[in-house]
Coordinates of C-alpha atoms in Angstrom, one line a residue:
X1 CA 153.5 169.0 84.0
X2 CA 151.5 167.1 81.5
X3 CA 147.3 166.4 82.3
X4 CA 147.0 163.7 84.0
X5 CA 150.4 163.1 84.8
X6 CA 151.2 162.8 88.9
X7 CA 153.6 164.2 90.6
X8 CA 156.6 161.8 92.1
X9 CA 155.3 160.0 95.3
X10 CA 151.7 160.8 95.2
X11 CA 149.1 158.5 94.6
X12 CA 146.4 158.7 91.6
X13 CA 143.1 159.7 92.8
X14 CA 140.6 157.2 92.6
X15 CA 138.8 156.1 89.5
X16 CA 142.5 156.8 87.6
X17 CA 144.8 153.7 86.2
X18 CA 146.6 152.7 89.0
X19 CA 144.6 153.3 92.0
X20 CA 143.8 150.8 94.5
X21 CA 140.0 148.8 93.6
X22 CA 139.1 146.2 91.2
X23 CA 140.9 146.0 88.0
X24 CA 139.7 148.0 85.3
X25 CA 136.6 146.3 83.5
X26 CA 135.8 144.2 86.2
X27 CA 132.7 144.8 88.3
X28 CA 132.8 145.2 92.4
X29 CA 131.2 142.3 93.7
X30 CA 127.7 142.7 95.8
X31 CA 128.2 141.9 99.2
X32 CA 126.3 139.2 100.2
X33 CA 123.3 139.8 102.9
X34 CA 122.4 137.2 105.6
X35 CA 124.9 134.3 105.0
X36 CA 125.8 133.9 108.5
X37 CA 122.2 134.1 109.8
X38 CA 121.2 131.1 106.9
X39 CA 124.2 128.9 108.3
X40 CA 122.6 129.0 112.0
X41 CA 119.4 128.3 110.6
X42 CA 120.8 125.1 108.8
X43 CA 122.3 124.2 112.2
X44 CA 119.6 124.5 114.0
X45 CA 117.3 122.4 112.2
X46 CA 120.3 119.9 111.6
X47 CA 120.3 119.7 115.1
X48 CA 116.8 119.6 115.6
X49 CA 116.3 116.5 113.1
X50 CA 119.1 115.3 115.2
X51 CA 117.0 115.3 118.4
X52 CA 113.8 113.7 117.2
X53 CA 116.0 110.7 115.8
X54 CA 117.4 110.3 119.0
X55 CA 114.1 110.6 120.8
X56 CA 112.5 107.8 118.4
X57 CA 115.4 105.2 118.4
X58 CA 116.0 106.0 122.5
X59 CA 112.2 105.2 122.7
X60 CA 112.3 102.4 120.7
X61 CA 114.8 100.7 122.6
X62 CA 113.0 101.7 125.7
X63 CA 110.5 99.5 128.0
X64 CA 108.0 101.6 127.9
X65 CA 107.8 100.2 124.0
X66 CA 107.9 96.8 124.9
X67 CA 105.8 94.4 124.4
X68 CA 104.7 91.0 125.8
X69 CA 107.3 88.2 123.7
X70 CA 110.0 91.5 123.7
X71 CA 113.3 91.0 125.6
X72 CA 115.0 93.3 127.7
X73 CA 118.9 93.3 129.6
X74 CA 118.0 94.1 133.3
X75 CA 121.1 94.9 134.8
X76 CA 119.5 95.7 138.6
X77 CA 116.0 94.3 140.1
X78 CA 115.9 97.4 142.7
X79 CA 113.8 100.6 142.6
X80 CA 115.5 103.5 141.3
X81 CA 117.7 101.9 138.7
X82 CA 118.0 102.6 135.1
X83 CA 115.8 101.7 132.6
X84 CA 116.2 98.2 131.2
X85 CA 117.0 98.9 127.4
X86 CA 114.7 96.4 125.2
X87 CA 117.6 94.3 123.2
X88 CA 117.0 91.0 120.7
X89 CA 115.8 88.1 122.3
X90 CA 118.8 86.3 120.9
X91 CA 121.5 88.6 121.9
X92 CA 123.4 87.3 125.1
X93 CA 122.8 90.5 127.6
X94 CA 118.6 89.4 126.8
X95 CA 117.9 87.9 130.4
X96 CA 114.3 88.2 131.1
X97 CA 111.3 88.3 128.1
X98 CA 107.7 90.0 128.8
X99 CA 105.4 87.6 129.7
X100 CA 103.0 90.3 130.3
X101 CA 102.6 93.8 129.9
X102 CA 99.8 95.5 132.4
X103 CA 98.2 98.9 131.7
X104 CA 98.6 99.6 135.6
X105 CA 101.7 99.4 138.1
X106 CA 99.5 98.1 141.0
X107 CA 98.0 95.1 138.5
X108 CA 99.4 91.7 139.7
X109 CA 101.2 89.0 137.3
X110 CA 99.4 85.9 136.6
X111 CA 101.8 84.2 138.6
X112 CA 104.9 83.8 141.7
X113 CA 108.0 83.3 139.5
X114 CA 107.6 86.4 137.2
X115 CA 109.8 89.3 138.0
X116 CA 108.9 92.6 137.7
X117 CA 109.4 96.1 136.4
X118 CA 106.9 98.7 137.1
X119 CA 106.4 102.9 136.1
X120 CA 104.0 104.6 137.9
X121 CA 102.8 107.8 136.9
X122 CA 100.9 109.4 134.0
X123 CA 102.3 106.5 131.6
X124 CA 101.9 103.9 134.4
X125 CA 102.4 100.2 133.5
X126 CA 104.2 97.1 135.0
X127 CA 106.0 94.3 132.8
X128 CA 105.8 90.7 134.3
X129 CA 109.4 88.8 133.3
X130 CA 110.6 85.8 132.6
X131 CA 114.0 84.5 132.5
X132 CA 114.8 84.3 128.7
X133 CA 116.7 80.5 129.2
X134 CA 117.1 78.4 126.6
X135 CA 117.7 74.3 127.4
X136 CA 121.2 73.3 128.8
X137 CA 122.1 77.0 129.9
X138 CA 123.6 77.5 133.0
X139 CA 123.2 80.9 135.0
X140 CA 124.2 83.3 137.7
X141 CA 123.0 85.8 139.7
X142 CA 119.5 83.6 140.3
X143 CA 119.7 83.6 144.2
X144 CA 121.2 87.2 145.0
X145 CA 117.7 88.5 144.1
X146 CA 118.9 92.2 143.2
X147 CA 121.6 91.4 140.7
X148 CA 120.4 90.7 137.0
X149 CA 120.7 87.4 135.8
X150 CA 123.4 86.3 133.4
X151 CA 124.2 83.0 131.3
X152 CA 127.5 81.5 131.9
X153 CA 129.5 78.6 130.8
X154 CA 128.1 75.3 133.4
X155 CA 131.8 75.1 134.5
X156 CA 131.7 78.5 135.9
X157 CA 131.9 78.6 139.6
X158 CA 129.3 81.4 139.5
X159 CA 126.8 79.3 138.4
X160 CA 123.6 78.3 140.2
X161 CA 121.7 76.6 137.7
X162 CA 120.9 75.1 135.1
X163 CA 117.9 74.9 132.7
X164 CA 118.0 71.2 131.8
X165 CA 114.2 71.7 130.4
X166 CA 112.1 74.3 129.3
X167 CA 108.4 73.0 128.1
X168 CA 106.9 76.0 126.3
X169 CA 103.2 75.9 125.9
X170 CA 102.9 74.0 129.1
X171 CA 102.3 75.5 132.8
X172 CA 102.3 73.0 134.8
X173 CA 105.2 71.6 137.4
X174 CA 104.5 68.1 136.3
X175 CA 106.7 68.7 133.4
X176 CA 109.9 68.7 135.2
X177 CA 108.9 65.0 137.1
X178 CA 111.8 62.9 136.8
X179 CA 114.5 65.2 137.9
X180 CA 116.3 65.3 140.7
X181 CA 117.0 68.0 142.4
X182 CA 114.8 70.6 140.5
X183 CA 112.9 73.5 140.8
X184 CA 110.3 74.1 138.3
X185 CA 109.6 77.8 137.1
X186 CA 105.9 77.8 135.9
X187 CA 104.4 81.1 133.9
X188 CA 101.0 81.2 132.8
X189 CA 101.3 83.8 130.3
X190 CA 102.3 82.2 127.8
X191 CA 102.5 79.1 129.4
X192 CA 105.9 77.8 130.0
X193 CA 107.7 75.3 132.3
X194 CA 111.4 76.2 133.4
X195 CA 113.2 73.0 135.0
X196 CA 115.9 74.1 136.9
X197 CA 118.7 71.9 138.8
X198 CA 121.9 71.8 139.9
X199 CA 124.6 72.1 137.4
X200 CA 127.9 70.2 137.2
X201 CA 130.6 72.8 137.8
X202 CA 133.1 70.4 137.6
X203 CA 134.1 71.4 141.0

């Protein structure tokens, strides 16, 4: 048999034309060393970026970053509920604004009408409230004294009032004289009249 020549049904050995390997002329590839292991470090600091983002925006919404002229949607005024999430004072679900914001939960507001929401603790504080109405709104949920309050159309059977006033820069009752029936919300920080009557439900 000629050199180099194999016999019928046997395979080359390796290095010879025809054995299984890279083509001729063409280099084996390096295998590559810690891929996997630089993917899960990617991951993990994506998802540790991820975390602090959410930690700064679900603080910033928070109450505990509020301020006093902030808004917030209070869905509950019991203990133990959720956090009120601070929202645009514009925005429909904004039902009560800081009046106040006191470095202490045992602090008292400057006042009887201002609702409150208080953290006690190492990062203890206490946020006097006032309902965020603008004049001619009507509202429900003023009388149940748990429920938070909501704007509705004056037609609504569910409402109980309606702000035909609101006197900001003034504190003082006097401001709603002329109007019968009427209950008049007064906040000395900042100072601010509510007048507050009946409304015409159509009913």
């Amino acid at each position: 048999m000629p050199p180099g020549q194999v016999p019928p049904g046997q395979l080359p050995p390796p290095g010879q034309p025809g054995a299984f390997g890279p083509p001729p002329g063409i280099p084996e590839q390096p295998k590559k060393k810690g891929k996997g292991r630089l993917i899960g470090i990617l991951i993990a600091a994506v998802v540790v970026i991820a975390a602090v983002v959410f930690g700064v925006v679900n603080f910033t919404n928070s109450a505990a970053s509020a301020v006093a002229g902030d808004c917030l949607n209070v869905k509950e005024f019991k203990n133990n509920t959720e956090e009120p999430a601070k929202v645009d004072c514009n925005a429909p679900e904004a039902n009560v604004k800081i009046g106040v914001k006191l470095d202490n939960s045992s602090d008292k507001c400057p006042g009887e009408f201002y609702d409150t929401y208080s953290v006690s603790g190492k990062r203890s504080y206490k946020l006097c409230l006032m309902i965020n109405a603008k004049q001619g709104e009507c509202w429900s949920n003023l009388d149940t004294g748990t429920d938070g309050y909501q704007r509705v159309p004056c037609t609504d059977p569910k409402a109980d009032g309606k702000f035909v006033k609101v006197v900001p820069g003034t504190a003082d009752e006097k401001a709603c004289d002329g109007i019968d029936p009427v209950k008049a919300l007064v906040y000395a920080q900042p100072p601010t009249t509510l007048c507050l009557t009946k409304p015409d439900t159509g009913a």
